[in-house]
mmCIF file of C-alpha atoms in Angstrom:
data_model
loop_
_atom_site.group_PDB
_atom_site.id
_atom_site.type_symbol
_atom_site.label_atom_id
_atom_site.label_comp_id
_atom_site.label_asym_id
_atom_site.label_seq_id
_atom_site.Cartn_x
_atom_site.Cartn_y
_atom_site.Cartn_z
ATOM 1 C CA MET A 11 -32.096 12.989 -15.934
ATOM 2 C CA ALA A 12 -28.544 11.862 -16.500
ATOM 3 C CA GLU A 13 -25.722 13.225 -14.375
ATOM 4 C CA GLU A 14 -23.276 15.486 -16.126
ATOM 5 C CA VAL A 15 -19.682 15.058 -14.827
ATOM 6 C CA ILE A 16 -17.000 17.135 -16.349
ATOM 7 C CA LEU A 17 -13.340 17.160 -15.354
ATOM 8 C CA LEU A 18 -11.293 20.211 -16.368
ATOM 9 C CA ASP A 19 -7.705 18.636 -16.285
ATOM 10 C CA PHE A 20 -4.287 18.657 -18.034
ATOM 11 C CA TRP A 21 -2.913 15.150 -18.731
ATOM 12 C CA PRO A 22 0.482 15.595 -16.742
ATOM 13 C CA SER A 23 -1.156 16.988 -13.674
ATOM 14 C CA LEU A 24 -0.516 14.803 -10.604
ATOM 15 C CA PHE A 25 -3.735 16.320 -9.029
ATOM 16 C CA GLY A 26 -5.875 15.622 -11.982
ATOM 17 C CA MET A 27 -4.731 12.027 -11.877
ATOM 18 C CA ARG A 28 -6.189 11.723 -8.455
ATOM 19 C CA ALA A 29 -9.620 12.803 -9.635
ATOM 20 C CA ARG A 30 -9.398 10.338 -12.754
ATOM 21 C CA VAL A 31 -8.546 7.466 -10.500
ATOM 22 C CA ALA A 32 -11.306 8.184 -7.959
ATOM 23 C CA LEU A 33 -13.921 8.669 -10.677
ATOM 24 C CA ARG A 34 -12.924 5.474 -12.419
ATOM 25 C CA GLU A 35 -12.643 3.572 -9.200
ATOM 26 C CA LYS A 36 -16.251 4.502 -8.578
ATOM 27 C CA GLY A 37 -17.383 3.613 -12.080
ATOM 28 C CA VAL A 38 -18.291 7.198 -12.917
ATOM 29 C CA GLU A 39 -18.513 8.184 -16.577
ATOM 30 C CA PHE A 40 -17.119 11.670 -16.975
ATOM 31 C CA ASP A 41 -16.086 14.052 -19.715
ATOM 32 C CA MET A 42 -12.510 14.990 -19.500
ATOM 33 C CA ARG A 43 -11.685 18.416 -21.024
ATOM 34 C CA GLU A 44 -8.011 19.163 -21.569
ATOM 35 C CA GLU A 45 -7.088 22.771 -20.651
ATOM 36 C CA ASP A 46 -4.387 24.853 -22.218
ATOM 37 C CA LEU A 47 -2.774 26.379 -19.196
ATOM 38 C CA SER A 48 -1.345 29.244 -21.301
ATOM 39 C CA ASN A 49 -4.841 30.136 -22.487
ATOM 40 C CA LYS A 50 -7.231 29.088 -19.896
ATOM 41 C CA SER A 51 -10.815 28.540 -20.920
ATOM 42 C CA PRO A 52 -13.655 30.825 -19.787
ATOM 43 C CA LEU A 53 -15.212 27.774 -18.158
ATOM 44 C CA LEU A 54 -12.202 27.155 -15.926
ATOM 45 C CA LEU A 55 -11.967 30.788 -14.966
ATOM 46 C CA ASN A 56 -15.635 30.736 -14.211
ATOM 47 C CA MET A 57 -15.648 27.578 -12.281
ATOM 48 C CA ASN A 58 -12.436 28.289 -10.247
ATOM 49 C CA PRO A 59 -12.358 32.098 -9.967
ATOM 50 C CA VAL A 60 -10.190 32.106 -6.947
ATOM 51 C CA HIS A 61 -7.187 29.928 -7.922
ATOM 52 C CA LYS A 62 -7.875 29.659 -11.713
ATOM 53 C CA LYS A 63 -6.250 26.246 -11.570
ATOM 54 C CA ILE A 64 -7.071 22.692 -12.745
ATOM 55 C CA PRO A 65 -8.315 20.183 -11.829
ATOM 56 C CA VAL A 66 -11.939 21.201 -11.518
ATOM 57 C CA LEU A 67 -14.713 18.663 -11.126
ATOM 58 C CA ILE A 68 -18.032 19.962 -12.372
ATOM 59 C CA HIS A 69 -21.048 17.918 -11.188
ATOM 60 C CA ASN A 70 -24.437 18.954 -12.730
ATOM 61 C CA GLY A 71 -23.088 22.412 -13.196
ATOM 62 C CA LYS A 72 -21.529 22.884 -9.772
ATOM 63 C CA PRO A 73 -17.819 23.017 -9.352
ATOM 64 C CA VAL A 74 -15.634 21.222 -6.815
ATOM 65 C CA CYS A 75 -11.936 22.399 -6.571
ATOM 66 C CA GLU A 76 -8.718 21.059 -4.883
ATOM 67 C CA SER A 77 -7.841 17.512 -5.585
ATOM 68 C CA LEU A 78 -8.207 15.991 -2.057
ATOM 69 C CA ILE A 79 -11.526 17.749 -1.552
ATOM 70 C CA MET A 80 -12.591 16.358 -4.971
ATOM 71 C CA VAL A 81 -11.578 12.798 -4.029
ATOM 72 C CA GLN A 82 -13.556 12.974 -0.822
ATOM 73 C CA TYR A 83 -16.612 14.553 -2.665
ATOM 74 C CA ILE A 84 -16.300 11.589 -5.263
ATOM 75 C CA ASP A 85 -16.199 9.134 -2.463
ATOM 76 C CA GLU A 86 -19.269 10.626 -0.749
ATOM 77 C CA THR A 87 -21.309 11.031 -3.877
ATOM 78 C CA TRP A 88 -20.881 7.695 -5.643
ATOM 79 C CA GLY A 89 -20.358 3.975 -5.053
ATOM 80 C CA PRO A 90 -21.027 3.816 -1.233
ATOM 81 C CA GLU A 91 -20.463 0.099 -1.513
ATOM 82 C CA SER A 92 -16.589 0.646 -2.246
ATOM 83 C CA PRO A 93 -15.667 3.588 -0.189
ATOM 84 C CA LEU A 94 -12.168 5.158 -0.377
ATOM 85 C CA LEU A 95 -12.281 6.677 3.091
ATOM 86 C CA PRO A 96 -12.739 4.352 6.150
ATOM 87 C CA SER A 97 -15.901 4.610 8.181
ATOM 88 C CA ASP A 98 -14.002 4.420 11.527
ATOM 89 C CA PRO A 99 -13.449 8.159 12.539
ATOM 90 C CA HIS A 100 -9.836 7.468 13.777
ATOM 91 C CA GLU A 101 -8.823 5.531 10.713
ATOM 92 C CA ARG A 102 -10.517 8.227 8.601
ATOM 93 C CA ALA A 103 -8.457 11.039 10.309
ATOM 94 C CA ARG A 104 -5.304 8.849 9.884
ATOM 95 C CA ALA A 105 -5.923 8.612 6.022
ATOM 96 C CA LYS A 106 -6.391 12.333 5.784
ATOM 97 C CA PHE A 107 -3.223 12.816 7.640
ATOM 98 C CA TRP A 108 -1.182 10.864 5.293
ATOM 99 C CA ALA A 109 -2.868 12.433 2.227
ATOM 100 C CA ASP A 110 -2.037 15.884 3.651
ATOM 101 C CA TYR A 111 1.635 14.576 4.207
ATOM 102 C CA VAL A 112 1.837 13.729 0.504
ATOM 103 C CA ASP A 113 0.761 17.394 -0.407
ATOM 104 C CA LYS A 114 2.867 19.038 2.180
ATOM 105 C CA LYS A 115 6.078 16.905 2.092
ATOM 106 C CA ILE A 116 6.118 14.704 -1.156
ATOM 107 C CA TYR A 117 4.868 17.457 -3.595
ATOM 108 C CA PRO A 118 7.397 20.175 -2.563
ATOM 109 C CA ALA A 119 10.279 17.638 -2.495
ATOM 110 C CA LEU A 120 9.440 16.524 -5.924
ATOM 111 C CA ARG A 121 9.187 20.034 -7.309
ATOM 112 C CA THR A 122 12.691 20.833 -5.831
ATOM 113 C CA THR A 123 14.172 17.601 -6.994
ATOM 114 C CA VAL A 124 12.853 18.227 -10.635
ATOM 115 C CA GLY A 125 13.883 21.821 -10.536
ATOM 116 C CA GLU A 126 17.324 21.446 -9.072
ATOM 117 C CA ALA A 127 18.286 17.823 -9.187
ATOM 118 C CA GLU A 128 20.691 18.478 -6.403
ATOM 119 C CA GLU A 129 21.864 16.053 -3.762
ATOM 120 C CA THR A 130 20.224 17.710 -0.963
ATOM 121 C CA ALA A 131 16.838 17.871 -2.688
ATOM 122 C CA LYS A 132 17.243 14.206 -3.660
ATOM 123 C CA LYS A 133 17.874 13.091 -0.138
ATOM 124 C CA GLU A 134 15.035 15.066 1.229
ATOM 125 C CA TYR A 135 12.700 13.366 -1.409
ATOM 126 C CA ILE A 136 14.003 9.868 -0.569
ATOM 127 C CA GLU A 137 13.583 10.521 3.196
ATOM 128 C CA CYS A 138 9.922 11.543 2.614
ATOM 129 C CA LEU A 139 9.302 8.378 0.539
ATOM 130 C CA LYS A 140 10.838 6.224 3.350
ATOM 131 C CA VAL A 141 8.402 7.718 5.863
ATOM 132 C CA LEU A 142 5.514 6.664 3.594
ATOM 133 C CA GLU A 143 7.034 3.245 3.047
ATOM 134 C CA GLY A 144 7.223 2.858 6.847
ATOM 135 C CA GLU A 145 3.597 3.693 7.115
ATOM 136 C CA LEU A 146 2.813 1.245 4.290
ATOM 137 C CA GLY A 147 4.766 -1.505 5.998
ATOM 138 C CA ASP A 148 3.800 -5.019 4.830
ATOM 139 C CA LYS A 149 0.335 -4.002 3.904
ATOM 140 C CA ASP A 150 -1.028 -4.409 0.348
ATOM 141 C CA TYR A 151 -2.423 -0.831 0.424
ATOM 142 C CA PHE A 152 -2.173 1.923 2.888
ATOM 143 C CA GLY A 153 -5.543 1.232 4.359
ATOM 144 C CA GLY A 154 -4.867 -2.544 4.506
ATOM 145 C CA GLU A 155 -6.392 -4.871 1.981
ATOM 146 C CA ARG A 156 -8.546 -2.203 0.421
ATOM 147 C CA PHE A 157 -7.299 0.339 -2.205
ATOM 148 C CA GLY A 158 -8.315 3.711 -0.689
ATOM 149 C CA TYR A 159 -7.879 7.487 -0.033
ATOM 150 C CA VAL A 160 -4.088 7.460 0.505
ATOM 151 C CA ASP A 161 -3.402 5.207 -2.358
ATOM 152 C CA VAL A 162 -5.443 7.547 -4.604
ATOM 153 C CA SER A 163 -3.559 10.544 -3.244
ATOM 154 C CA LEU A 164 -0.027 9.128 -3.794
ATOM 155 C CA ILE A 165 -0.163 6.822 -6.772
ATOM 156 C CA PRO A 166 0.037 9.731 -9.252
ATOM 157 C CA PHE A 167 3.476 10.503 -8.039
ATOM 158 C CA TYR A 168 4.621 7.100 -9.400
ATOM 159 C CA SER A 169 4.227 8.393 -12.998
ATOM 160 C CA TRP A 170 7.065 10.891 -12.184
ATOM 161 C CA PHE A 171 9.573 8.314 -10.740
ATOM 162 C CA TYR A 172 11.268 7.718 -14.021
ATOM 163 C CA THR A 173 12.010 11.346 -14.529
ATOM 164 C CA LEU A 174 13.210 11.696 -10.941
ATOM 165 C CA GLU A 175 15.559 8.852 -11.345
ATOM 166 C CA THR A 176 16.927 10.179 -14.582
ATOM 167 C CA LEU A 177 17.390 13.695 -13.479
ATOM 168 C CA ALA A 178 18.773 12.977 -9.913
ATOM 169 C CA ASN A 179 20.633 9.649 -10.937
ATOM 170 C CA PHE A 180 19.253 7.369 -8.182
ATOM 171 C CA SER A 181 16.936 4.244 -7.941
ATOM 172 C CA ILE A 182 13.757 4.447 -6.146
ATOM 173 C CA ARG A 183 13.301 0.763 -6.454
ATOM 174 C CA GLU A 184 16.636 0.356 -4.530
ATOM 175 C CA GLU A 185 15.799 3.052 -1.913
ATOM 176 C CA CYS A 186 12.061 1.996 -1.333
ATOM 177 C CA PRO A 187 11.437 -1.393 -2.829
ATOM 178 C CA LYS A 188 8.178 -1.906 -0.792
ATOM 179 C CA LEU A 189 6.770 1.385 -2.146
ATOM 180 C CA VAL A 190 7.624 0.539 -5.742
ATOM 181 C CA ALA A 191 5.909 -2.852 -5.219
ATOM 182 C CA TRP A 192 2.830 -1.115 -3.870
ATOM 183 C CA ALA A 193 2.765 1.136 -6.951
ATOM 184 C CA LYS A 194 3.018 -1.944 -9.351
ATOM 185 C CA ARG A 195 0.119 -3.419 -7.430
ATOM 186 C CA CYS A 196 -1.990 -0.245 -7.835
ATOM 187 C CA LEU A 197 -1.147 -0.242 -11.557
ATOM 188 C CA GLN A 198 -2.918 -3.614 -11.891
ATOM 189 C CA ARG A 199 -6.170 -1.856 -11.200
ATOM 190 C CA GLU A 200 -7.952 -0.568 -14.229
ATOM 191 C CA SER A 201 -8.813 2.781 -12.600
ATOM 192 C CA VAL A 202 -5.114 3.593 -12.094
ATOM 193 C CA ALA A 203 -3.783 2.148 -15.339
ATOM 194 C CA LYS A 204 -6.201 4.331 -17.348
ATOM 195 C CA SER A 205 -5.563 7.393 -15.434
ATOM 196 C CA LEU A 206 -1.670 7.615 -15.180
ATOM 197 C CA PRO A 207 0.233 8.748 -18.336
ATOM 198 C CA ASP A 208 2.921 6.857 -19.927
ATOM 199 C CA GLN A 209 6.123 7.586 -17.896
ATOM 200 C CA TYR A 210 8.316 8.119 -21.037
ATOM 201 C CA LYS A 211 5.723 10.454 -22.646
ATOM 202 C CA LEU A 212 5.563 12.319 -19.312
ATOM 203 C CA ASN A 213 9.373 12.361 -19.112
ATOM 204 C CA ASP A 214 9.621 14.042 -22.457
ATOM 205 C CA PHE A 215 7.151 16.634 -21.537
ATOM 206 C CA ILE A 216 8.928 17.401 -18.255
ATOM 207 C CA LEU A 217 12.263 17.755 -19.823
ATOM 208 C CA SER A 218 10.938 20.121 -22.505
ATOM 209 C CA SER A 219 8.998 22.203 -20.123
ATOM 210 C CA ARG A 220 11.457 21.945 -17.305
ATOM 211 C CA ARG A 221 12.419 25.681 -17.000
ATOM 212 C CA SER A 222 8.899 27.033 -17.067
ATOM 213 C CA ILE A 223 6.883 23.982 -15.861
ATOM 214 C CA SER A 224 3.897 24.778 -13.437
ATOM 215 C CA LEU A 225 2.443 21.918 -11.501
ATOM 216 C CA ASN A 226 -1.012 22.881 -10.631
ATOM 217 C CA LYS A 227 -2.932 21.571 -7.613
#
């Protein structure tokens, strides 16, 4: 019996992008279903009754919610020959730490910068990116030579860089050149290129929705 893999998503969602990248990185075929967040489907409300948010991964009728949990589930369920998380316990914990940093530092700073575009918010966002750039160092990817869990967690944010630069009037390339080079490297992967939206299309959406935008995790 063939597996049924459904992703309830919304194309601009940073967190939905994570699931898309992870699924494609593992070569998993899936049915992506766009949700209207102003009129959520009965399937979404049934599969995520607690938070009622996208993304939701439905694997053979069973839901998995929260993007980082979804990426870990995908990693454990498919493609063991190309793991996203390291096998070493300490390196595994380290990867989870930095993915958590993205959610607790980068995401709030991004929301503040998009919402306010003030100098303080911009500085905070740049500082957070510089911390990540310091962790990346001279490595190809956050885990070394292999594209992995932290890369999947962070790369969706690259699609928002153009909008941030436009709204807050600064250059992420000038502030964090190694991080931008890393993002370009990630975009050479088919899994990433197919999962991230066009930055100009996304910019138009963000600007038109700026006052009422709701970024769902």
